[in-house]
Each structure stands twice: as C-alpha cells, then as structure tokens.
Short mmCIF file of C-alpha atoms and ligand atoms in Angstrom, two decimals:
data_model
loop_
_atom_site.label_atom_id
_atom_site.label_comp_id
_atom_site.label_asym_id
_atom_site.label_seq_id
_atom_site.Cartn_x
_atom_site.Cartn_y
_atom_site.Cartn_z
CA MET A 1324 -33.71 15.82 5.11
CA THR A 1325 -35.44 13.28 3.03
CA ARG A 1326 -34.89 9.75 4.05
CA ARG A 1327 -35.49 6.75 1.97
CA ARG A 1328 -36.15 3.21 2.98
CA MET A 1329 -32.71 1.64 2.92
CA ARG A 1330 -31.51 -0.89 0.41
CA PRO A 1331 -30.36 -3.61 0.63
CA ASP A 1332 -31.22 -4.02 4.23
CA SER A 1333 -32.10 -1.46 6.99
CA GLY A 1334 -29.54 -1.23 9.64
CA ALA A 1335 -29.17 0.26 13.09
CA ALA A 1336 -26.35 2.83 13.27
CA ASP A 1337 -23.77 0.35 14.18
CA LYS A 1338 -24.88 -2.68 12.07
CA PRO A 1339 -23.38 -3.45 8.70
CA SER A 1340 -25.93 -2.77 6.04
CA GLY A 1341 -25.53 -6.27 4.48
CA ARG A 1342 -23.82 -7.14 1.29
CA VAL A 1343 -24.11 -4.63 -1.48
CA SER A 1344 -25.32 -6.71 -4.52
CA GLY A 1345 -24.15 -6.34 -8.06
CA TYR A 1346 -21.23 -8.55 -8.58
CA SER A 1347 -21.70 -12.27 -8.20
CA ALA A 1348 -20.22 -15.59 -9.39
CA ALA A 1349 -23.30 -15.96 -11.63
CA ALA A 1350 -22.68 -12.58 -13.25
CA LEU A 1351 -19.09 -13.49 -13.85
CA VAL A 1352 -20.17 -16.71 -15.62
CA ARG A 1353 -22.83 -14.92 -17.60
CA GLN A 1354 -20.48 -12.23 -18.78
CA GLY A 1355 -17.69 -14.70 -19.38
CA LEU A 1356 -20.01 -16.65 -21.83
CA ARG A 1357 -20.80 -13.47 -23.85
CA ARG A 1358 -18.93 -12.66 -26.94
CA ALA A 1359 -18.72 -9.04 -25.90
CA PRO A 1360 -19.18 -8.69 -22.11
CA ASP A 1361 -21.22 -5.70 -21.16
CA TRP A 1362 -20.34 -4.85 -17.61
CA LYS A 1363 -22.07 -1.71 -16.55
CA PRO A 1364 -19.87 1.11 -15.35
CA ALA A 1365 -19.25 0.86 -11.58
CA TRP A 1366 -21.08 4.14 -10.94
CA ARG A 1367 -23.17 6.44 -13.10
CA SER A 1368 -22.81 10.08 -14.23
CA HIS A 1369 -25.50 12.63 -13.51
CA ASP A 1370 -26.53 16.15 -14.26
CA LEU A 1371 -26.10 18.46 -11.25
CA ALA A 1372 -29.43 18.59 -9.33
CA GLU A 1373 -30.71 21.99 -8.23
CA SER A 1374 -30.47 20.95 -4.61
CA TYR A 1375 -29.19 18.09 -2.40
CA ASP A 1376 -29.61 17.43 1.39
CA VAL A 1377 -25.89 17.01 1.75
CA VAL A 1378 -23.01 18.15 -0.44
CA ILE A 1379 -19.66 16.40 0.26
CA VAL A 1380 -16.58 18.10 -1.14
CA GLY A 1381 -13.88 15.62 -2.02
CA GLY A 1382 -14.33 12.38 -3.81
CA GLY A 1383 -11.69 10.37 -1.95
CA ILE A 1384 -12.17 7.58 0.55
CA HIS A 1385 -13.37 9.97 3.28
CA GLY A 1386 -16.04 11.73 1.13
CA LEU A 1387 -17.21 8.47 -0.43
CA ALA A 1388 -17.37 6.58 2.88
CA THR A 1389 -19.33 9.53 4.42
CA ALA A 1390 -21.83 9.27 1.48
CA TYR A 1391 -22.07 5.48 1.71
CA TYR A 1392 -22.69 5.45 5.41
CA LEU A 1393 -25.27 8.34 5.20
CA ALA A 1394 -27.18 6.24 2.69
CA SER A 1395 -26.68 2.80 4.06
CA ARG A 1396 -26.99 3.43 7.86
CA HIS A 1397 -29.34 6.52 7.83
CA GLY A 1398 -31.32 6.47 4.63
CA ILE A 1399 -30.01 9.89 3.57
CA THR A 1400 -29.53 9.40 -0.08
CA ASN A 1401 -30.11 12.84 -1.62
CA VAL A 1402 -26.33 13.40 -1.38
CA ALA A 1403 -23.77 14.73 -3.85
CA VAL A 1404 -20.01 13.99 -3.72
CA LEU A 1405 -18.04 16.53 -5.67
CA ASP A 1406 -14.43 16.22 -6.85
CA MET A 1407 -12.51 18.63 -9.00
CA GLY A 1408 -10.62 15.69 -10.57
CA TYR A 1409 -11.42 12.05 -10.57
CA LEU A 1410 -12.58 9.84 -7.70
CA GLY A 1411 -9.62 8.73 -5.62
CA GLY A 1412 -7.16 10.96 -7.48
CA GLY A 1413 -5.90 12.73 -4.39
CA GLY A 1414 -4.50 11.32 -1.18
CA SER A 1415 -6.65 8.14 -1.54
CA GLY A 1416 -4.66 7.06 -4.56
CA ARG A 1417 -1.34 8.31 -3.29
CA ASN A 1418 -0.87 6.84 0.08
CA THR A 1419 1.11 3.77 0.86
CA ALA A 1420 -1.97 1.75 1.81
CA ILE A 1421 -1.08 0.88 5.38
CA ALA A 1422 -3.70 0.27 8.01
CA ARG A 1423 -3.06 0.00 11.71
CA SER A 1424 -4.30 1.05 15.16
CA ASN A 1425 -1.17 1.09 17.30
CA TYR A 1426 -1.50 4.76 18.26
CA LEU A 1427 -0.33 6.55 21.41
CA THR A 1428 -3.41 8.22 22.91
CA PRO A 1429 -6.51 6.29 24.15
CA GLU A 1430 -8.58 8.59 21.85
CA GLY A 1431 -6.51 7.71 18.88
CA VAL A 1432 -6.33 4.04 19.53
CA ALA A 1433 -10.09 3.67 19.99
CA PHE A 1434 -10.78 5.62 16.75
CA TYR A 1435 -8.27 3.80 14.48
CA ASP A 1436 -9.25 0.40 16.03
CA ARG A 1437 -12.72 1.06 14.87
CA SER A 1438 -11.38 1.68 11.40
CA VAL A 1439 -9.46 -1.53 11.30
CA LYS A 1440 -12.56 -3.38 12.38
CA LEU A 1441 -14.66 -1.74 9.58
CA TYR A 1442 -11.86 -2.43 7.09
CA GLU A 1443 -11.85 -6.16 8.22
CA ARG A 1444 -15.47 -6.59 7.04
CA LEU A 1445 -15.50 -4.14 4.18
CA SER A 1446 -14.88 -6.56 1.29
CA ALA A 1447 -17.98 -8.58 2.40
CA GLU A 1448 -20.07 -5.52 3.08
CA LEU A 1449 -19.33 -3.78 -0.27
CA ASN A 1450 -19.06 -7.02 -2.22
CA PHE A 1451 -15.79 -5.65 -3.52
CA ASN A 1452 -12.47 -7.23 -2.64
CA ILE A 1453 -10.35 -4.62 -1.01
CA MET A 1454 -7.48 -7.06 -0.42
CA PHE A 1455 -6.90 -6.28 3.21
CA SER A 1456 -3.89 -8.39 4.10
CA GLN A 1457 -3.28 -8.37 7.86
CA ARG A 1458 0.36 -9.43 7.76
CA GLY A 1459 1.46 -7.57 10.89
CA HIS A 1460 3.20 -4.26 11.39
CA LEU A 1461 6.64 -3.71 12.88
CA THR A 1462 7.83 -0.39 14.13
CA LEU A 1463 11.52 -0.74 14.76
CA ALA A 1464 13.33 0.79 17.72
CA HIS A 1465 16.88 1.77 17.24
CA SER A 1466 17.47 3.68 20.46
CA ASP A 1467 16.53 3.31 24.22
CA ALA A 1468 14.25 6.35 23.81
CA SER A 1469 12.27 4.80 20.98
CA LEU A 1470 12.04 1.50 22.85
CA ARG A 1471 10.51 3.40 25.70
CA THR A 1472 7.84 4.89 23.30
CA MET A 1473 7.13 1.48 21.78
CA ARG A 1474 6.55 0.03 25.40
CA TRP A 1475 4.25 3.00 26.15
CA ARG A 1476 2.26 2.56 22.97
CA ALA A 1477 2.01 -1.29 23.59
CA GLU A 1478 0.55 -0.60 27.01
CA VAL A 1479 -1.97 1.97 25.76
CA ASN A 1480 -2.89 -0.39 22.97
CA LYS A 1481 -3.43 -3.42 25.22
CA LEU A 1482 -5.56 -1.34 27.63
CA GLN A 1483 -7.89 -0.69 24.71
CA GLY A 1484 -7.87 -4.33 23.60
CA VAL A 1485 -5.56 -3.74 20.68
CA ASP A 1486 -2.97 -6.37 19.98
CA SER A 1487 0.51 -4.86 20.21
CA GLU A 1488 3.63 -5.85 22.04
CA VAL A 1489 7.31 -5.13 22.13
CA ILE A 1490 9.52 -7.90 20.73
CA GLY A 1491 13.33 -8.36 20.45
CA PRO A 1492 15.69 -8.89 17.59
CA ASP A 1493 15.46 -12.62 17.42
CA GLU A 1494 11.66 -12.53 16.93
CA ILE A 1495 12.08 -9.64 14.49
CA LYS A 1496 14.50 -11.76 12.42
CA LYS A 1497 12.10 -14.66 12.25
CA MET A 1498 9.31 -12.34 11.01
CA ALA A 1499 11.43 -10.37 8.53
CA PRO A 1500 14.62 -12.34 7.64
CA ALA A 1501 15.72 -9.62 5.27
CA LEU A 1502 16.42 -7.25 8.15
CA ASP A 1503 19.95 -6.94 9.45
CA VAL A 1504 19.53 -7.36 13.34
CA SER A 1505 23.19 -7.63 13.97
CA ASP A 1506 25.03 -4.76 15.79
CA GLU A 1507 26.90 -3.93 12.60
CA PRO A 1508 24.48 -1.29 11.17
CA ARG A 1509 24.89 2.53 12.01
CA TYR A 1510 21.61 2.12 13.91
CA PRO A 1511 21.29 -1.38 15.27
CA ILE A 1512 17.75 -2.75 15.73
CA LEU A 1513 17.13 -3.02 19.53
CA GLY A 1514 13.45 -4.15 19.31
CA ALA A 1515 10.17 -3.39 17.71
CA LEU A 1516 6.50 -2.69 18.39
CA HIS A 1517 4.67 -5.68 16.84
CA HIS A 1518 1.06 -5.03 15.88
CA PRO A 1519 -0.45 -8.21 14.33
CA PRO A 1520 -3.72 -6.60 13.05
CA GLY A 1521 -1.83 -4.02 10.95
CA GLY A 1522 -1.29 -4.56 7.26
CA ILE A 1523 -1.96 -3.27 3.74
CA ILE A 1524 -4.99 -2.78 1.64
CA ARG A 1525 -5.56 -2.20 -2.05
CA HIS A 1526 -6.32 1.57 -1.71
CA ASP A 1527 -8.03 2.06 -5.06
CA ALA A 1528 -10.35 -0.89 -4.40
CA VAL A 1529 -11.61 1.01 -1.34
CA VAL A 1530 -12.40 4.08 -3.51
CA TRP A 1531 -14.19 1.92 -6.14
CA GLY A 1532 -16.01 -0.16 -3.63
CA TYR A 1533 -17.43 2.71 -1.67
CA ALA A 1534 -18.20 4.67 -4.87
CA ARG A 1535 -20.08 1.73 -6.43
CA ALA A 1536 -22.04 1.11 -3.21
CA ALA A 1537 -22.91 4.83 -2.75
CA ASP A 1538 -24.07 4.92 -6.39
CA LEU A 1539 -26.27 1.89 -5.77
CA TYR A 1540 -27.97 3.70 -2.92
CA GLY A 1541 -28.67 6.67 -5.23
CA VAL A 1542 -25.85 9.04 -4.12
CA HIS A 1543 -24.80 11.34 -7.07
CA LEU A 1544 -20.93 11.21 -7.80
CA HIS A 1545 -19.80 14.23 -9.67
CA GLN A 1546 -16.25 14.06 -11.10
CA ARG A 1547 -14.50 17.16 -12.65
CA THR A 1548 -16.82 19.42 -10.59
CA GLU A 1549 -14.79 22.05 -8.85
CA VAL A 1550 -16.05 23.94 -5.87
CA LEU A 1551 -15.72 27.71 -6.49
CA GLY A 1552 -17.48 29.10 -3.52
CA ILE A 1553 -19.88 28.31 -0.71
CA ASP A 1554 -22.88 30.58 0.09
CA THR A 1555 -23.94 31.44 3.56
CA GLU A 1556 -26.74 33.53 4.91
CA GLN A 1557 -26.83 34.73 8.49
CA GLY A 1558 -24.10 32.19 9.58
CA ARG A 1559 -25.63 29.17 7.88
CA VAL A 1560 -24.80 27.37 4.69
CA THR A 1561 -27.26 27.87 1.87
CA GLY A 1562 -25.48 26.57 -1.26
CA VAL A 1563 -22.37 25.56 -3.23
CA ARG A 1564 -21.19 27.21 -6.35
CA THR A 1565 -19.39 24.85 -8.73
CA SER A 1566 -17.75 24.95 -12.15
CA ARG A 1567 -20.97 23.20 -13.34
CA GLY A 1568 -23.50 25.40 -11.64
CA ARG A 1569 -25.01 26.17 -8.27
CA ILE A 1570 -26.45 23.68 -5.85
CA ALA A 1571 -28.75 24.67 -2.89
CA THR A 1572 -28.05 22.83 0.28
CA GLY A 1573 -28.00 23.27 3.93
CA THR A 1574 -25.21 20.84 4.69
CA VAL A 1575 -21.65 20.87 3.39
CA VAL A 1576 -18.95 18.44 4.47
CA ASN A 1577 -15.32 19.37 3.71
CA CYS A 1578 -13.67 15.93 3.14
CA THR A 1579 -10.65 17.21 1.17
CA ALA A 1580 -7.00 16.69 1.76
CA GLY A 1581 -4.39 19.15 0.54
CA TRP A 1582 -7.16 21.76 -0.27
CA SER A 1583 -8.95 21.67 3.09
CA SER A 1584 -7.89 25.10 4.24
CA LEU A 1585 -8.78 26.59 0.88
CA ILE A 1586 -12.40 25.14 1.18
CA ASN A 1587 -12.63 26.35 4.73
CA ASP A 1588 -11.55 29.85 3.61
CA MET A 1589 -14.75 29.98 1.47
CA VAL A 1590 -16.84 30.16 4.63
CA GLY A 1591 -14.23 31.97 6.83
CA VAL A 1592 -13.45 28.91 9.01
CA ARG A 1593 -9.84 28.97 10.23
CA THR A 1594 -7.95 25.88 11.25
CA PRO A 1595 -4.27 25.45 12.14
CA ILE A 1596 -3.32 23.39 9.16
CA VAL A 1597 -0.11 23.55 7.06
CA THR A 1598 0.12 21.50 3.91
CA TYR A 1599 3.29 19.46 3.02
CA PRO A 1600 3.93 16.97 0.17
CA LEU A 1601 4.76 13.43 1.12
CA GLN A 1602 6.72 11.35 -1.41
CA ALA A 1603 6.66 7.57 -1.96
CA ALA A 1604 8.14 5.13 -4.41
CA VAL A 1605 7.62 1.58 -5.64
CA THR A 1606 10.02 -1.01 -7.16
CA GLU A 1607 9.58 -3.55 -9.93
CA PRO A 1608 7.94 -6.81 -8.63
CA VAL A 1609 10.37 -9.19 -6.89
CA LYS A 1610 9.67 -12.65 -5.29
CA PRO A 1611 7.77 -12.37 -2.03
CA PHE A 1612 10.26 -12.13 0.80
CA LEU A 1613 8.72 -9.48 3.17
CA ASP A 1614 5.65 -10.32 5.11
CA PRO A 1615 5.16 -7.61 7.66
CA VAL A 1616 5.04 -3.94 7.11
CA VAL A 1617 8.36 -2.61 8.42
CA VAL A 1618 8.82 0.96 9.73
CA SER A 1619 11.95 2.64 10.89
CA GLY A 1620 11.40 6.09 12.44
CA THR A 1621 15.13 6.67 12.82
CA LEU A 1622 15.79 5.88 9.13
CA HIS A 1623 12.62 7.77 8.09
CA VAL A 1624 11.37 5.00 5.96
CA TYR A 1625 8.59 2.35 5.79
CA VAL A 1626 8.50 -0.66 3.49
CA SER A 1627 5.86 -3.19 2.46
CA GLN A 1628 5.55 -5.73 -0.25
CA THR A 1629 2.37 -5.92 -2.28
CA ALA A 1630 0.55 -9.04 -3.39
CA ARG A 1631 2.15 -8.43 -6.80
CA GLY A 1632 5.60 -8.25 -5.39
CA GLU A 1633 6.46 -4.61 -5.67
CA LEU A 1634 8.04 -3.00 -2.62
CA VAL A 1635 6.34 0.16 -1.61
CA PHE A 1636 8.36 2.80 0.21
CA GLY A 1637 7.41 5.98 2.04
CA ALA A 1638 9.29 8.52 4.13
CA SER A 1639 8.74 11.74 6.10
CA VAL A 1640 6.88 14.66 4.62
CA ASP A 1641 9.07 17.09 2.48
CA PRO A 1642 10.77 19.65 4.69
CA PHE A 1643 8.84 22.69 3.31
CA ALA A 1644 5.19 23.47 3.02
CA GLN A 1645 3.81 23.60 -0.62
CA TYR A 1646 1.06 22.31 -2.90
CA SER A 1647 3.31 20.76 -5.53
CA MET A 1648 3.02 16.95 -6.08
CA ARG A 1649 6.27 16.59 -8.03
CA GLY A 1650 8.78 13.83 -7.01
CA SER A 1651 12.38 15.04 -6.36
CA LEU A 1652 15.73 13.43 -6.96
CA ASP A 1653 17.09 14.27 -3.45
CA PHE A 1654 14.05 12.35 -1.92
CA ILE A 1655 14.79 9.26 -3.85
CA GLU A 1656 18.51 9.43 -3.14
CA GLY A 1657 17.90 9.80 0.61
CA LEU A 1658 15.24 7.06 0.63
CA ALA A 1659 17.48 4.61 -1.20
CA GLY A 1660 20.34 5.09 1.24
CA HIS A 1661 18.05 4.52 4.18
CA VAL A 1662 16.39 1.45 2.67
CA LEU A 1663 19.84 -0.11 1.98
CA GLU A 1664 20.85 0.51 5.52
CA LEU A 1665 17.87 -1.51 6.66
CA MET A 1666 17.93 -4.22 3.96
CA PRO A 1667 21.31 -4.22 2.18
CA GLY A 1668 20.01 -7.18 -0.02
CA LEU A 1669 17.91 -4.68 -2.03
CA SER A 1670 20.88 -2.99 -3.68
CA LYS A 1671 19.92 -4.43 -6.99
CA ALA A 1672 16.22 -3.66 -6.84
CA ARG A 1673 15.00 -1.24 -9.54
CA LEU A 1674 12.58 1.58 -8.87
CA LEU A 1675 9.59 1.71 -11.03
CA ARG A 1676 8.11 5.12 -10.14
CA GLN A 1677 7.75 7.75 -7.44
CA TRP A 1678 4.97 10.19 -6.64
CA ALA A 1679 3.75 12.57 -3.92
CA GLY A 1680 0.48 13.37 -2.22
CA LEU A 1681 -0.46 16.33 0.01
CA CYS A 1682 -0.77 16.06 3.78
CA ASP A 1683 -2.62 18.63 5.92
CA MET A 1684 -0.63 18.62 9.14
CA THR A 1685 -2.17 19.77 12.42
CA PRO A 1686 -0.10 20.77 15.47
CA ASP A 1687 -1.02 17.58 17.42
CA TYR A 1688 -1.08 15.16 14.46
CA SER A 1689 -4.72 14.38 15.09
CA PRO A 1690 -7.50 15.23 12.65
CA ILE A 1691 -10.11 17.92 12.84
CA MET A 1692 -13.65 16.58 12.68
CA GLY A 1693 -17.06 17.88 13.44
CA PRO A 1694 -19.23 20.95 13.10
CA THR A 1695 -17.87 24.52 12.83
CA GLU A 1696 -19.01 27.91 13.79
CA VAL A 1697 -20.83 28.11 10.41
CA ASP A 1698 -24.18 26.28 10.83
CA GLY A 1699 -24.31 23.33 8.36
CA PHE A 1700 -20.51 23.36 7.43
CA HIS A 1701 -18.68 20.31 8.85
CA VAL A 1702 -15.08 19.30 8.51
CA ASP A 1703 -13.34 16.02 8.21
CA ILE A 1704 -9.83 17.27 7.59
CA GLY A 1705 -6.25 17.62 8.93
CA TRP A 1706 -5.37 14.03 8.46
CA GLY A 1707 -1.58 14.62 8.02
CA THR A 1708 -0.20 11.17 7.19
CA TYR A 1709 -3.04 9.08 8.74
CA GLY A 1710 -5.93 9.69 6.31
CA PHE A 1711 -6.14 6.36 4.56
CA LYS A 1712 -6.21 4.36 7.77
CA ALA A 1713 -9.18 6.33 9.07
CA GLY A 1714 -11.37 6.42 5.93
CA PRO A 1715 -14.16 3.93 7.03
CA VAL A 1716 -14.34 5.30 10.65
CA ALA A 1717 -14.24 8.91 9.55
CA GLY A 1718 -17.14 8.20 7.05
CA GLU A 1719 -19.12 6.29 9.53
CA GLN A 1720 -18.73 8.96 12.28
CA MET A 1721 -19.35 11.93 9.95
CA ALA A 1722 -22.57 10.30 8.75
CA LEU A 1723 -23.58 9.85 12.46
CA LEU A 1724 -22.81 13.48 13.11
CA ILE A 1725 -24.99 14.62 10.17
CA ASN A 1726 -27.84 12.28 11.21
CA ASP A 1727 -27.80 12.97 14.95
CA GLY A 1728 -26.88 16.76 14.70
CA LYS A 1729 -24.11 16.30 17.41
CA PRO A 1730 -20.56 14.76 17.34
CA PRO A 1731 -20.51 11.10 18.32
CA VAL A 1732 -18.29 10.11 21.22
CA LEU A 1733 -15.50 8.68 19.04
CA ILE A 1734 -14.84 12.08 17.37
CA GLU A 1735 -15.62 14.44 20.29
CA PRO A 1736 -11.91 14.72 21.11
CA PHE A 1737 -11.09 15.95 17.55
CA GLY A 1738 -13.28 19.11 17.42
CA VAL A 1739 -11.85 22.29 16.03
CA ASP A 1740 -12.32 24.02 19.37
CA ARG A 1741 -9.68 21.81 21.04
CA PHE A 1742 -6.96 24.26 19.86
CA LEU A 1743 -8.60 27.22 21.72
CA ALA A 1744 -9.16 25.02 24.78
CA GLY A 1745 -5.58 23.81 24.73
CA GLN A 1746 -6.86 20.13 24.67
CA LEU A 1747 -4.57 18.58 22.11
CA VAL A 1748 -4.55 14.90 21.27
CA GLY A 1749 -0.87 14.39 20.69
CA GLU A 1750 -0.23 11.64 18.17
CA LYS A 1751 3.19 12.73 16.84
CA GLY A 1752 4.68 9.84 18.85
CA ALA A 1753 2.69 7.31 16.81
CA ALA A 1754 3.81 8.67 13.43
CA SER A 1755 5.63 6.03 11.40
CA VAL A 1756 8.60 8.27 10.83
CA GLY A 1757 9.69 11.65 12.26
CA HIS A 1758 7.85 14.37 10.27
O1 PYC B 1307 1.34 6.36 9.88
O2 PYC B 1307 1.59 4.25 9.23
C1 PYC B 1307 1.61 5.48 9.07
C2 PYC B 1307 1.90 6.05 7.67
C3 PYC B 1307 2.30 5.27 6.62
C4 PYC B 1307 2.43 6.17 5.62
C5 PYC B 1307 2.09 7.47 6.03
N1 PYC B 1307 1.75 7.34 7.31
#
C-alpha cells in the first residue's frame, strides 16, 4: 500500500489528526462580501482510476469514516468509496440520529462509548458542525422486568465508566414534563435508565463532514457507481467490477447496510443477516418542550425534538423481512396511538413526513466486523438499528484493521466466526424498542 505524508498533521493511531481546514470565519466574510459567492463543492468528482489500494463499498457514514481514518491516521490515501446512489442516501440519511453508549454487554458499552467520545470532538476535528446535542437519553421502564434490565444496564455502564443510572418518576417528570408519570396510563412509567451523554446529532452533517475531509486527504468519492461483482483469484480479492468499469485492488471493505448480504454473495461469504425495513416519521416544528431523547420499549416508540423543533419518531422494525423502503399507513396509525399514550398533549401535532431505511439484523443484535475467509475482503455490516451511533468508531477500527492486518481489540468480539464458535454478544436487551 502506498502511504502519503499526512495532512494536516501526522497522528498516532489514537490521536485526532487536527482540524481539517477549508471553512473559516475569514472565508465566510470573504464570500459574504462577494456579489456572487463561489464556494467550492464540498468534495470533487473523479474518473475511476484503474487501481486503488482500498475500495470501500458504501458511501454512508461507515464507509466515509473508514476512508477518512485510513487517510488521516494511517496515510493510506489511494482509496475509493463507491456508492450506487448518492453519499448518505441509505441508512445514514434515514436513521433517527440518536447517539448513546448505554448498552448491555461490556463489549458493546466499550465500543459505543468510544463512538460517543469520537462524536464529541468530531465537529472540531472535521471543522464541520455536526450539531451533537448531548441532552440526555431516557429509556422508560413500564414493568418490573424492564426496571431490572435498566438496573443491569446501569451497573454494566458504570463499571465501564459510562454515565447511566436508574431514576424514578419524579425525576423523569422534571426532565420531561410532557410525560404522563401518573398511574393513569395503560402502562404507567415506573422508572427510567437515564444516560446523560446520549443525545442527537445532525446525521447528514456527519456524512458531509467526513466526505469533505476524506476528499481533502485525496480519497476518491464515486457516487452513482454500482458494484456489479468482486473478482477473486485463489481465495484473494483482485478487483471490483462496477457500472463505470473495473478497478484492480487487493482490499475491499463492505460498508453497506441493507445490501450487505448481496455484496457478500459476490465473494461467497455467508453471514446470518436478515434485512428488515425500519420506519420513522417527523412532525412540523413546534416550540421546544422536550429536552431528552425519550424511549419506551413497551410502547415501541422513541421521540426526540430537533433544534428546529420537529419531533422525530421511530419504532420497531417492520414485522417482515423485505427490501422495500415505502412507508405504510398501519405503521403511522400504530405509532400515533403509542405516542399519544406517552404524551397526550401531542394530539394536535401534524406529521410532516414518514420514511423507511433498511436494517441488517444479526441473531445477537451486534455487528459483524473484521476479515473474512476471503483474503482482502473485510466486512463492517450487520448493524441492525445501531449503525448511526457506531459510525466513527467503526470507521476508526476498520482503518486500524486494514493498517495493522489484524482486528483491533475493540472489534475482536464482533468477528464473523463468533456464530460458529457460539460466542454471541447479546445486545437485544439494549435495543430501544422490542424488534
Ligand atoms: O438503539 O437508540 C437506538 C435506536 C434508535 C433508533 C434506532 N435505534
């Protein structure tokens, strides 16, 4: 692999690479004074090169973050990111933008905590405001059984240094006055797991920030470039066939969501993934009234209020596996009923739109990351409903894997061989809602 001297600063593996330059107050003033501002596009278009050191399939947060950390941390810049659509048009632009690290297993907590830490400094590192608002995250418990799981999660979190604790209805009411904490509702609120570092992020800003920074380091971002096949010789990757021509490469990283098993099929790698749509919806903006992210597993709903005032809702994955991303009326009816049980005051709120993304579910609700039996073919897939939260850490760790040639400690537990070995990392209990 060719390694370049790193701009804007050279960094050890764990060190931020420094601010990515490009946008500044001076540039804003200069452009503002022009009659016709001439901001350059945030990233460039390129012809497909004949070969790249690394080809990343999937131009979402995971693929772009992997490219960015390869370039910024390891000086590996002869990298292509391919997307059959546009950057961030898949799960990265369809999630409900929640970040948190209040998971259930020590492996999961350590991993997602690293992601929250990377997210905390990402605006400064990328010189691009990703609007991370750490307003706290409340997972409501409506039964003794879920209170027990919340206590369990709180203890595992605290042992890993992650701020989480179980609180009662009075404290919940103070944090989110719109919630009905009386014993009137069908499922009264008995307590909640409160996770102060959790919050929401502007998800497309994460895509644009990583894309711009990767481009500045010389990574080639290829939109509308569909992968049609992956060539191998004697068990090792030799190239990628795309709708725009063939690329020679010895390293391919599958960073897709929704299509991950189809890309794996191209090299005969089998993983236990089933793909389900997950629907979400947003209201018109209303005055700010809801600070924390609120999740109710029993009512299968999560709600947050954006900086603009819209309420963003999500729910469980649809009950049947498919690749369609159409919204459905029965989803919106069920969602509205559940939201009103939680916050009756929203009965007059008007929905603006609904949409769906695809979730690649694994049996243990943990991702599949690392090398595969095909030399040079790596996977960063199987994110289920957790992909957005993990973008930065997944990119950082996949870049380390490619640089070092072996899985780093944080992702060792998530290897594909865990299913054969029966060493699952069960994170179903940390899902926001029952899927
Ligand atoms: O696990 O926090 C979560 C989540 C929110 C939306 C989808 N998953």
